CSV table of C-alpha atoms and ligand atoms in Angstrom, one decimal:
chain,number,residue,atom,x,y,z
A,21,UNK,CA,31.6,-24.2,7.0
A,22,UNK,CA,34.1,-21.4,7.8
A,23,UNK,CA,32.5,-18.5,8.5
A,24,UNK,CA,28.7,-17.3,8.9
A,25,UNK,CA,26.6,-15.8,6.1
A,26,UNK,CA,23.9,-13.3,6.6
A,27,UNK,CA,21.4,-12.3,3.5
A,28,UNK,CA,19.0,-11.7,5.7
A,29,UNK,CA,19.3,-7.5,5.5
A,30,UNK,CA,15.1,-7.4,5.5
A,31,UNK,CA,14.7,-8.8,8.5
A,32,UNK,CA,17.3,-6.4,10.2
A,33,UNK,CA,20.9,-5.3,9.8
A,34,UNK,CA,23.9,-5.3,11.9
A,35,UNK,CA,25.1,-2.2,13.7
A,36,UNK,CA,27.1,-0.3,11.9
A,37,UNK,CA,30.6,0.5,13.7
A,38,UNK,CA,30.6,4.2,13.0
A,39,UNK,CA,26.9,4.4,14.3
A,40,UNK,CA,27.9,2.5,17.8
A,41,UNK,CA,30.9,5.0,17.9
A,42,UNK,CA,28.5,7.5,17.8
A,43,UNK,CA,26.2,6.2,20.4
A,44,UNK,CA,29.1,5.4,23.0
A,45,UNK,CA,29.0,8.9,23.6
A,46,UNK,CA,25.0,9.7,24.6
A,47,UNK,CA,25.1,5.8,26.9
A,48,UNK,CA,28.2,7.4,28.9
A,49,UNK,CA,29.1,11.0,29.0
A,50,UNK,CA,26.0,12.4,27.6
A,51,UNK,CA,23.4,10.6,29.4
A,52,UNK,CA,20.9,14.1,30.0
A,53,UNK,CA,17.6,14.4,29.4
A,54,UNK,CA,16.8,16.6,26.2
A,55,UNK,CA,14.2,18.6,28.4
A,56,UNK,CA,16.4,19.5,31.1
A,57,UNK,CA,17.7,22.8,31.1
A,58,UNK,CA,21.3,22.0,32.8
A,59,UNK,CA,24.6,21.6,30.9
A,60,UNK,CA,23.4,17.6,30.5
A,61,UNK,CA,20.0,18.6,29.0
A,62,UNK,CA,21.9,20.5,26.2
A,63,UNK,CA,24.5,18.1,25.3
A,64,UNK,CA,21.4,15.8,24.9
A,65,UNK,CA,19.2,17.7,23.0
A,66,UNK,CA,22.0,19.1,20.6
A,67,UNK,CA,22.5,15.0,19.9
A,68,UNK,CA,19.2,14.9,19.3
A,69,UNK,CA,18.8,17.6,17.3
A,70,UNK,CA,21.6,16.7,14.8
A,71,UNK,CA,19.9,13.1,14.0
A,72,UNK,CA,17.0,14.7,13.8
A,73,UNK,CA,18.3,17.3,10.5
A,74,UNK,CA,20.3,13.9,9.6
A,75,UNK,CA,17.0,11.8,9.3
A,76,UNK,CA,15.2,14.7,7.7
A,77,UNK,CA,18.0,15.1,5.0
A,78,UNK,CA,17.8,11.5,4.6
A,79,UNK,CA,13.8,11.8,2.9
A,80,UNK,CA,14.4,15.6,2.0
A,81,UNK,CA,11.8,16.9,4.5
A,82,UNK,CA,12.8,19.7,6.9
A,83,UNK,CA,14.0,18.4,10.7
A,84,UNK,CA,10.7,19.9,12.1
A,85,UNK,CA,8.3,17.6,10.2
A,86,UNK,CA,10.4,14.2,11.8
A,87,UNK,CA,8.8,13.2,14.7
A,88,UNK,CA,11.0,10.2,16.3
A,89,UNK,CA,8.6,7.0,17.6
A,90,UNK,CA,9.8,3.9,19.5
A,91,UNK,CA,10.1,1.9,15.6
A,92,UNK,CA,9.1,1.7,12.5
A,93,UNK,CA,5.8,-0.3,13.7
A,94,UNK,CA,5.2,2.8,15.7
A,95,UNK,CA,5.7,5.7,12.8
A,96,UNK,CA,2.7,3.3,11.0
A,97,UNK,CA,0.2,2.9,13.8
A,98,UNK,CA,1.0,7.2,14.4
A,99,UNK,CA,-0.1,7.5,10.6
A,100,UNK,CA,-2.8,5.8,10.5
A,101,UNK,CA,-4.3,6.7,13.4
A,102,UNK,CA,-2.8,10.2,13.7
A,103,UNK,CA,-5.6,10.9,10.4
A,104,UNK,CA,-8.7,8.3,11.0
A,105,UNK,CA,-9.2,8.9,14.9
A,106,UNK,CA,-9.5,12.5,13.8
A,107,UNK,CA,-11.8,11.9,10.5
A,108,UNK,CA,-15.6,11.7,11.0
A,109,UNK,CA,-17.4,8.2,11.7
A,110,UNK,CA,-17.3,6.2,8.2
A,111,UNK,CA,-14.2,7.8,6.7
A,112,UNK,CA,-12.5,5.4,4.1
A,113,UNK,CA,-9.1,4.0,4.3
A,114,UNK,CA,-6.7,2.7,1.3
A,115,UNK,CA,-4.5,0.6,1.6
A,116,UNK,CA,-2.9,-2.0,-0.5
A,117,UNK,CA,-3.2,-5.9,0.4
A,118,UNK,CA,0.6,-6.4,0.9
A,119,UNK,CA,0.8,-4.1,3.7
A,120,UNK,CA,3.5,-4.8,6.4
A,121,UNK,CA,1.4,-5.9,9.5
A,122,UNK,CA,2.6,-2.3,11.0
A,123,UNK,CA,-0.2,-1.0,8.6
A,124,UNK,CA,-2.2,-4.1,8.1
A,125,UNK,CA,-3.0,-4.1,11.6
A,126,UNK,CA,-3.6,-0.8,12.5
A,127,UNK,CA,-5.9,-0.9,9.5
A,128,UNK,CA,-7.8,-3.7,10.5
A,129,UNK,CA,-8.2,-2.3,14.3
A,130,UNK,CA,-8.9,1.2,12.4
A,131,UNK,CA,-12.0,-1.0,10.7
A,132,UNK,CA,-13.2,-2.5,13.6
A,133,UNK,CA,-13.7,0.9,15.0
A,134,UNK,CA,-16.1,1.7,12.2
A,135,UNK,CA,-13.3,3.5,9.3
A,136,UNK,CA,-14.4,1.6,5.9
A,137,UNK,CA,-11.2,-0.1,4.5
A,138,UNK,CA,-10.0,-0.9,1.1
A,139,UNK,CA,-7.5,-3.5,0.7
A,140,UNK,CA,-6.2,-2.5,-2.7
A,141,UNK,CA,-5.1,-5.7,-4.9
A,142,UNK,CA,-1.4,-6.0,-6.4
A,143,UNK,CA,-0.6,-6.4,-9.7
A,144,UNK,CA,1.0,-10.2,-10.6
A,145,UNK,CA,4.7,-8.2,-11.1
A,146,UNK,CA,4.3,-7.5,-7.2
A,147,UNK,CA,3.6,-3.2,-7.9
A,148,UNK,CA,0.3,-1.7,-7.3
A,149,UNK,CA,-0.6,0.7,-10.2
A,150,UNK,CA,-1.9,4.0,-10.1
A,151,UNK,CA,-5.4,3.4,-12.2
A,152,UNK,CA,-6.1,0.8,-9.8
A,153,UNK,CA,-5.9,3.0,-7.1
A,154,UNK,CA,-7.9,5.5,-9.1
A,155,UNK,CA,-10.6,3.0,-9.8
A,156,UNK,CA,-11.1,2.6,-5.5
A,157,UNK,CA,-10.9,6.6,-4.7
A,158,UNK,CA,-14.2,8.2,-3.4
A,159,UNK,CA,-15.0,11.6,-1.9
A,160,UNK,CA,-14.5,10.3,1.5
A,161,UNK,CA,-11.4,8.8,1.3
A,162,UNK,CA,-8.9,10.2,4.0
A,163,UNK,CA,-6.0,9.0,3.7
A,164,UNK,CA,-4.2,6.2,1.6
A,165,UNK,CA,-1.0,4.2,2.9
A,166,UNK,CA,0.9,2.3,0.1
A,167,UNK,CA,4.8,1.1,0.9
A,168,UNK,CA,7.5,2.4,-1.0
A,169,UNK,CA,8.6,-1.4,-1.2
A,170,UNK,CA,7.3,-4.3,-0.3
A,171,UNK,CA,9.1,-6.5,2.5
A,172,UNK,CA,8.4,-9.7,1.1
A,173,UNK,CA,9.4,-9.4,-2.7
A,174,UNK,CA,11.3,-6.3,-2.7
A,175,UNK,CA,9.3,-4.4,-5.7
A,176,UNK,CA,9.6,-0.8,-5.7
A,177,UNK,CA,6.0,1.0,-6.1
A,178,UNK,CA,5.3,4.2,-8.0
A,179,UNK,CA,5.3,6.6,-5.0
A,180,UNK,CA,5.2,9.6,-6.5
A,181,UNK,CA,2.0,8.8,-9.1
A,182,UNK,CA,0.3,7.2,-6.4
A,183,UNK,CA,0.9,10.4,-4.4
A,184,UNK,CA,-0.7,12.4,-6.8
A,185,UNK,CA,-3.4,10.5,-7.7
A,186,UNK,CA,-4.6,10.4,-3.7
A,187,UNK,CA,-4.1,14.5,-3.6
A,188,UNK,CA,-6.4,14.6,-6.9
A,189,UNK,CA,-9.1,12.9,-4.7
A,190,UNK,CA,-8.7,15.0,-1.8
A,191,UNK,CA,-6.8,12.3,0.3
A,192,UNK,CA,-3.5,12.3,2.3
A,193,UNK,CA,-0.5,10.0,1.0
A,194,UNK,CA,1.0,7.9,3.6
A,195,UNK,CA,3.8,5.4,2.4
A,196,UNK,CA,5.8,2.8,4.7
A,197,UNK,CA,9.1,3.9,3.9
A,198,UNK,CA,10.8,1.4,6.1
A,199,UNK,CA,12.5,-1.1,3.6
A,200,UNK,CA,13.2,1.6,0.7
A,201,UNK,CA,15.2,4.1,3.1
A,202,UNK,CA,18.8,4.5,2.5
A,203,UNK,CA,18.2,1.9,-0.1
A,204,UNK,CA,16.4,4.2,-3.0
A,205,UNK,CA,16.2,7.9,-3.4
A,206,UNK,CA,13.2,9.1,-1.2
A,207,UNK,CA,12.4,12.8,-1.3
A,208,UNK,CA,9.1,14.5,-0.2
A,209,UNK,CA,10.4,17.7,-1.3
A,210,UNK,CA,9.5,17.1,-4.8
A,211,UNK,CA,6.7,13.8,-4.1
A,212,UNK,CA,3.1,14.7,-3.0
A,213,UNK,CA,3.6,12.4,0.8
A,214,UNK,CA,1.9,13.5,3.4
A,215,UNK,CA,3.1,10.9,5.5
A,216,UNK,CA,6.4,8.4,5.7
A,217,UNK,CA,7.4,6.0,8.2
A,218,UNK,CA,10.8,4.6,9.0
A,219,UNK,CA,12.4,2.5,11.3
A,220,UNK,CA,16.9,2.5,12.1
A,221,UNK,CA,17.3,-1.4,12.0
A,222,UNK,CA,16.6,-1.6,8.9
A,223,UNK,CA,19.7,0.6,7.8
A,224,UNK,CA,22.2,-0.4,10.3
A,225,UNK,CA,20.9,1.6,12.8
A,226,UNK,CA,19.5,0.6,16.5
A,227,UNK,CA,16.5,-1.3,16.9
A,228,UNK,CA,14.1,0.1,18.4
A,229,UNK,CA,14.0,3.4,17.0
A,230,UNK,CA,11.7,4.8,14.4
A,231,UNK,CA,10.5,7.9,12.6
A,232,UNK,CA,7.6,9.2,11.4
A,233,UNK,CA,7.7,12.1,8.4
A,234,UNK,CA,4.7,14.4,9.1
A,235,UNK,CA,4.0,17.2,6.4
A,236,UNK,CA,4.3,20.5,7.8
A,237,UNK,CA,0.7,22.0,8.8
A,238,UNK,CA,-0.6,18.3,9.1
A,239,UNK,CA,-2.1,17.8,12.1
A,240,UNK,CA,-2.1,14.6,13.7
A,241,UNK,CA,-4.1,12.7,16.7
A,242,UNK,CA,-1.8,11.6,19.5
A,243,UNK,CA,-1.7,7.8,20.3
A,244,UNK,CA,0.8,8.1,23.5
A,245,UNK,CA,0.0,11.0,26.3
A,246,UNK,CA,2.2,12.3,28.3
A,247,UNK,CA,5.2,14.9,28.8
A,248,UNK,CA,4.3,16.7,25.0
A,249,UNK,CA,7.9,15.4,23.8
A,250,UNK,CA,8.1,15.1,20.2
A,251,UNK,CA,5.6,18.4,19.6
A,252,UNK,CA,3.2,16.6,21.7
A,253,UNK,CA,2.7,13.2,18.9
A,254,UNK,CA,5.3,10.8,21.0
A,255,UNK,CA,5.5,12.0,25.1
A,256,UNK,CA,8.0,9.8,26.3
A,257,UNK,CA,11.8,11.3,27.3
A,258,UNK,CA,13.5,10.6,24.2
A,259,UNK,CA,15.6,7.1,23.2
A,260,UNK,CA,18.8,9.5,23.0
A,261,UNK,CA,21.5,7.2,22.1
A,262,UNK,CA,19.0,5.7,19.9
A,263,UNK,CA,18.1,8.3,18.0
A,264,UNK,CA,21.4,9.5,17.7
A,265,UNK,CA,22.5,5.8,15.9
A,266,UNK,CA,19.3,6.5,13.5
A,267,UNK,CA,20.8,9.9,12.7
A,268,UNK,CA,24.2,8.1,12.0
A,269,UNK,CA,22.9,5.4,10.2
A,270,UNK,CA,20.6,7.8,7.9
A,271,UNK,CA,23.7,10.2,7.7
A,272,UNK,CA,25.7,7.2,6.1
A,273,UNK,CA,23.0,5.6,4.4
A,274,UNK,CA,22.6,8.6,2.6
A,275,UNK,CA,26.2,9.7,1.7
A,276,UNK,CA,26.9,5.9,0.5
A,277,UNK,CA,23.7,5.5,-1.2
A,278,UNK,CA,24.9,5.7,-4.4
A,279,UNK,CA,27.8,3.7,-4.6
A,280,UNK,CA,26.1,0.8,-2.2
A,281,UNK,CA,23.3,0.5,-4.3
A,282,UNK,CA,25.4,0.2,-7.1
A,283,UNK,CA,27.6,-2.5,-5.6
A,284,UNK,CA,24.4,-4.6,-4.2
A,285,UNK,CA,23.0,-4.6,-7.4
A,286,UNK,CA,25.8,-6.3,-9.0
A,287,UNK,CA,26.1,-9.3,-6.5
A,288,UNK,CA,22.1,-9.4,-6.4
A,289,UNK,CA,22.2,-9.9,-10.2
A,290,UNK,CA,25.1,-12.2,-10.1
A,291,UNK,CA,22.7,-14.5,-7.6
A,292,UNK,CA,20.2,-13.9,-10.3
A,293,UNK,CA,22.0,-15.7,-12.6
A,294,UNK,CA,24.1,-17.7,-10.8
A,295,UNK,CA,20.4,-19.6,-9.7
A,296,UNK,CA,19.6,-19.3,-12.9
A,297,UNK,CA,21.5,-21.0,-14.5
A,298,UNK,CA,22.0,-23.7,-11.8
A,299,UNK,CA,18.7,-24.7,-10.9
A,300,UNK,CA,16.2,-25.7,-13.3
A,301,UNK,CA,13.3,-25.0,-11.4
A,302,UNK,CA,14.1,-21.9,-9.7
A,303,UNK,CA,11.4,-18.9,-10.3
A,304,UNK,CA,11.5,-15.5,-9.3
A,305,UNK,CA,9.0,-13.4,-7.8
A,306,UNK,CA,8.2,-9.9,-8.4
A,307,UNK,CA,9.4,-7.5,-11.5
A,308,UNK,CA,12.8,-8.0,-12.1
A,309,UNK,CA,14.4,-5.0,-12.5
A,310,UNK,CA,11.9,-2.5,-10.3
A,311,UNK,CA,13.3,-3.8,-6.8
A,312,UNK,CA,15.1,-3.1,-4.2
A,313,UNK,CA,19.1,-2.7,-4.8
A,314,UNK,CA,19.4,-6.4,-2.8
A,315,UNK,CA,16.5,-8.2,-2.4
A,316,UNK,CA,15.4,-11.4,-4.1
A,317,UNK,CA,12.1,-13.5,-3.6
A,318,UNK,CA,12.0,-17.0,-5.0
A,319,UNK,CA,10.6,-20.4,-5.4
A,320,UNK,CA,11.5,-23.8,-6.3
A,321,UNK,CA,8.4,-25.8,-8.7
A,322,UNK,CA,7.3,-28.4,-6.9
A,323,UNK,CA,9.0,-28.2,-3.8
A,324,UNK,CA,7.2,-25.4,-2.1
A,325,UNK,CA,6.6,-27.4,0.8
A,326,UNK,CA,10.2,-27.9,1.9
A,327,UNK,CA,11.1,-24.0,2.0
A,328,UNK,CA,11.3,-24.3,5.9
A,329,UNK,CA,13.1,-27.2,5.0
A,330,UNK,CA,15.7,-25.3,3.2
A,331,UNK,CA,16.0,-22.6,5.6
A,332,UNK,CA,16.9,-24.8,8.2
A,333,UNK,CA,19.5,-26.7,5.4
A,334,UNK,CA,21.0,-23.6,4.7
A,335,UNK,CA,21.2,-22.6,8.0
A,336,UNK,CA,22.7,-24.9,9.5
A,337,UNK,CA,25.7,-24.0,7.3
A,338,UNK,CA,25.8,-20.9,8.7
A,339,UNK,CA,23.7,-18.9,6.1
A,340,UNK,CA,20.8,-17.0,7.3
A,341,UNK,CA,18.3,-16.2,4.9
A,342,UNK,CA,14.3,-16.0,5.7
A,343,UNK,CA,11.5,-17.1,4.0
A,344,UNK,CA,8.8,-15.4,3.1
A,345,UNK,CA,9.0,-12.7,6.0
A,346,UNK,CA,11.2,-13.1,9.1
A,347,UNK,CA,7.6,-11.2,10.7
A,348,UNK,CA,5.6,-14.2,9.4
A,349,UNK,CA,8.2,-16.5,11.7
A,350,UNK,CA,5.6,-17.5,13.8
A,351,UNK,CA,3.5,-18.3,10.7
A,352,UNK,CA,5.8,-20.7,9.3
A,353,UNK,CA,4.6,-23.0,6.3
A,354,UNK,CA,1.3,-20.8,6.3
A,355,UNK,CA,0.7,-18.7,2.6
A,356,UNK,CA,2.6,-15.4,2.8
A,357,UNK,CA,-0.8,-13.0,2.4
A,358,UNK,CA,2.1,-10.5,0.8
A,359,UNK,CA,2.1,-13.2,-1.9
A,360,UNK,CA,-1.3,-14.0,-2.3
A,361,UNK,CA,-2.1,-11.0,-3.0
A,362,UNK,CA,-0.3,-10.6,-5.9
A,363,UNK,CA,-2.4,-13.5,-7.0
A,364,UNK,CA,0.1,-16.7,-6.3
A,365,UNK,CA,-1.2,-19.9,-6.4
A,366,UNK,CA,-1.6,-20.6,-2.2
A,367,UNK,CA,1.3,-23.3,-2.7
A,368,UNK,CA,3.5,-21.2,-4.5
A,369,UNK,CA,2.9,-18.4,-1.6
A,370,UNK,CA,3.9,-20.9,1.1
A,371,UNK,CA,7.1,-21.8,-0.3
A,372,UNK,CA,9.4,-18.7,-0.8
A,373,UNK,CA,12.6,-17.7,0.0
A,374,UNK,CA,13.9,-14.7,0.8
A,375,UNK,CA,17.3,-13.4,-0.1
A,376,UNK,CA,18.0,-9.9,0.9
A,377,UNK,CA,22.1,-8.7,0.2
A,378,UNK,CA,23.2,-5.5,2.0
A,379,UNK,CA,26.6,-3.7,3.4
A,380,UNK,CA,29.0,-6.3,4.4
A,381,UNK,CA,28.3,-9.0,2.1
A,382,UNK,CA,30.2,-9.7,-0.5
A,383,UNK,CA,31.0,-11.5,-3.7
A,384,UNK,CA,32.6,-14.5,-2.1
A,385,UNK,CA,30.2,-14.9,0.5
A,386,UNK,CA,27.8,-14.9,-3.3
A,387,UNK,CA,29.7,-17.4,-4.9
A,388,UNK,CA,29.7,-19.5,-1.8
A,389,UNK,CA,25.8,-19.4,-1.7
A,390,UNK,CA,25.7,-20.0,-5.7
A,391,UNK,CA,28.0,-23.1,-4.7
A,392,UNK,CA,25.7,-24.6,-1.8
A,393,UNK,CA,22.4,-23.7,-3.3
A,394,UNK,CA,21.7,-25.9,-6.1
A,395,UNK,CA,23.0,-29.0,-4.2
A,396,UNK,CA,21.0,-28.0,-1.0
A,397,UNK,CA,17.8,-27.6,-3.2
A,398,UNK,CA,18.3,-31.2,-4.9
A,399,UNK,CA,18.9,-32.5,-2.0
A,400,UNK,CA,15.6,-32.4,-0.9
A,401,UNK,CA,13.7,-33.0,-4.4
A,402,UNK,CA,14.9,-36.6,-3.7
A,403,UNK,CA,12.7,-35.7,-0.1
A,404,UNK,CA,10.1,-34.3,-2.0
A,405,UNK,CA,10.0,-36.6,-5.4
A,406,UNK,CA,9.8,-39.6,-2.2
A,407,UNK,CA,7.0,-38.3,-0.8
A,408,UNK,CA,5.0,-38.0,-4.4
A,409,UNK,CA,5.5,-34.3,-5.5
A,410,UNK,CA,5.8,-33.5,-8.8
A,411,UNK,CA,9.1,-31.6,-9.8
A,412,UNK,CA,8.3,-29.3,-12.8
A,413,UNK,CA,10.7,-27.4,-14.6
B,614,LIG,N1,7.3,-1.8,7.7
B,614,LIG,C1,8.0,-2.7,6.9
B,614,LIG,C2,7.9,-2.6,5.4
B,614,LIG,C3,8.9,-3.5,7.5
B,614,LIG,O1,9.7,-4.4,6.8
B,614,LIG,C4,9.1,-3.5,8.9
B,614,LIG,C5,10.0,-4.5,9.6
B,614,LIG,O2,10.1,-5.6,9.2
B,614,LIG,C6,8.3,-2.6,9.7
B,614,LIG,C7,7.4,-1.8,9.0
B,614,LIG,C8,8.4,-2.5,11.1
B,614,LIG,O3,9.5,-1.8,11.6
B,614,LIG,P1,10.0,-2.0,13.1
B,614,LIG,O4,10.7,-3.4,13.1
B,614,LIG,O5,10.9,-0.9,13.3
B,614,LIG,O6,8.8,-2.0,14.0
């Protein structure tokens, strides 16, 4: 194998050159602190200033509603707890069932503190409709958190109905923005969120470094004390060089949006079909078409319990994919709950694969993968058919 492939954008990206460039500067010259008032201070702040009105633009909110956290992880735990740790004993919580664990969690700890959750179900195409949501609304409900896209499969949800429907019931919007930044048009000028998280790794920024989207007049409940940075929702002297890459990467990400989705669309379709058309049992998970630009979840009948398998095959031909969720890594061979709960079978759930195409990768390093694949994947049917599985079509 001659050189290394990575589809493994959902899990996290490489550094973009341009944003190290524009890092160099704030981890030598410009090392201030943004609250000093010296010369250093200044140069500090004004970096952090500029990513601050380049993240803003990214999700059309205005630089004073982005608050910057220590990740995406962060941005989600803020939200959630920023609204229930202010809301009365007993408040209700929404949130769908394929949460990332940034919300998951929080939820879950939010529920063990007495806030009554609902774990919202997914439809089978992997998108969580608006009447459902609806159906779970009650005169209590504080706040609702549904992702832009889901981390796992990739399927873009219906943000903006889902928004409105939550306002019609009196409840703030919250949506985990992380994967569907810089990847699909996000704009809470014109959508009813309250709330949106993001995170800079995920769009060949820094890692490390998140923000959270907080509607103007919202008021939030601190979860970190300290210096008041960050208008008091994130003390803590500021990650400057960090920040300054997520301003980069957002500043990019936005200005190449269009043509990069464009592009990743065509070698994500031409994996489609390539797969298709070369490995009988191959499935695909999720609506086809309402996803993001490169992101593919799929399965192979009857040999769902060699996906590890084939993530160790492939890798050690230098091609990183990830299955299931490279946050599930310690979970290995366990049912993806993102899957489950778009009601797979528990086998089918356990065995996916993750594909996810971004900048950088291109249509030879597709072809090559449309080369290796169906050979790696009968490869181990003849493990699989051995050990008694059934190989459907
Ligand atoms: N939300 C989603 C949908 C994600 O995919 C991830 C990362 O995988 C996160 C949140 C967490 O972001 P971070 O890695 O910055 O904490």
């Amino acid at each position: 194998m001659s050189s290394r492939i990575y589809f493994d954008h959902a899990a996290t990206t490489p550094l973009d050159k341009r944003v190290r460039q524009a890092m160099d500067q704030y981890l030598n010259g410009s090392f201030g602190n943004p609250s000093s008032m010296h010369y250093a201070g200044r140069e500090a702040h004004a970096g952090v200033d500029e990513a601050r009105a380049d993240v803003a633009a990214l999700v059309g909110a205005h630089p004073g509603e982005i608050i910057f956290t220590g990740s995406g992880t962060e941005a989600a735990n803020l939200a959630l707890r920023g609204v229930l740790e202010r809301s009365p004993t007993g408040a209700h919580l929404v949130v769908s069932a394929f949460e990332h664990p940034a919300v998951m969690e929080t939820a879950k700890f939010l529920e063990s503190r007495g806030v009554d959750v609902t774990y919202l179900p997914v439809g089978g195409d992997g998108v969580v409709s608006p009447e459902s949501l609806a159906a779970v609304l009650r005169s209590n409900t504080h706040l609702v958190s549904i992702m832009s896209a889901n981390n796992v499969i990739g399927t873009i949800q219906p943000v903006h109905e889902l928004a409105e429907v939550a306002h019609r019931h009196g409840a703030l919007f919250h949506t985990d923005a992380v994967q569907a930044a810089g990847k699909v048009p996000l704009d809470v000028s014109r959508t009813p969120i309250d709330l949106l998280s993001l995170s800079a790794h995920k769009i060949h920024g820094p890692k490390g470094v998140g923000a959270l989207y907080v509607r103007s007049g919202l008021d939030l409940q601190a979860i970190v004390f300290g210096g008041g940075q960050e208008r008091g929702l994130r003390s803590a002297t500021e990650n400057v060089p960090g920040i300054v890459g997520f301003g980069r990467a957002a500043h990019i990400a936005r200005s190449e949006m269009g043509v990069e989705t464009a592009r990743v669309v065509r070698l994500r379709e031409k994996l489609f079909e390539g797969i298709s058309a070369t490995i009988p049992n191959a499935y695909f998970i999720g609506d086809r078409y309402r996803r993001l630009p490169g992101h593919l979840c799929l399965g192979f009948a009857g040999q769902e319990g060699e996906a590890v398998k084939l993530l160790l095959k492939l890798d050690e031909m230098g091609i990183a994919v990830s299955s299931g969720s490279a946050c599930s890594a310690n979970h290995a061979g366990e049912p993806s709950y993102a899957l489950t709960a778009m009601g797979l079978d528990p086998i089918r759930a356990r065995g996916s694969l993750r594909v996810t195409l971004g900048r950088g990768n291109t249509e030879t390093e597709v072809e090559r993968f449309l080369e290796v694949l169906p050979t790696t994947v009968k490869s181990l049917q003849t493990v699989a058919s051995h050990r008694g599985f059934a190989v459907r079509a």
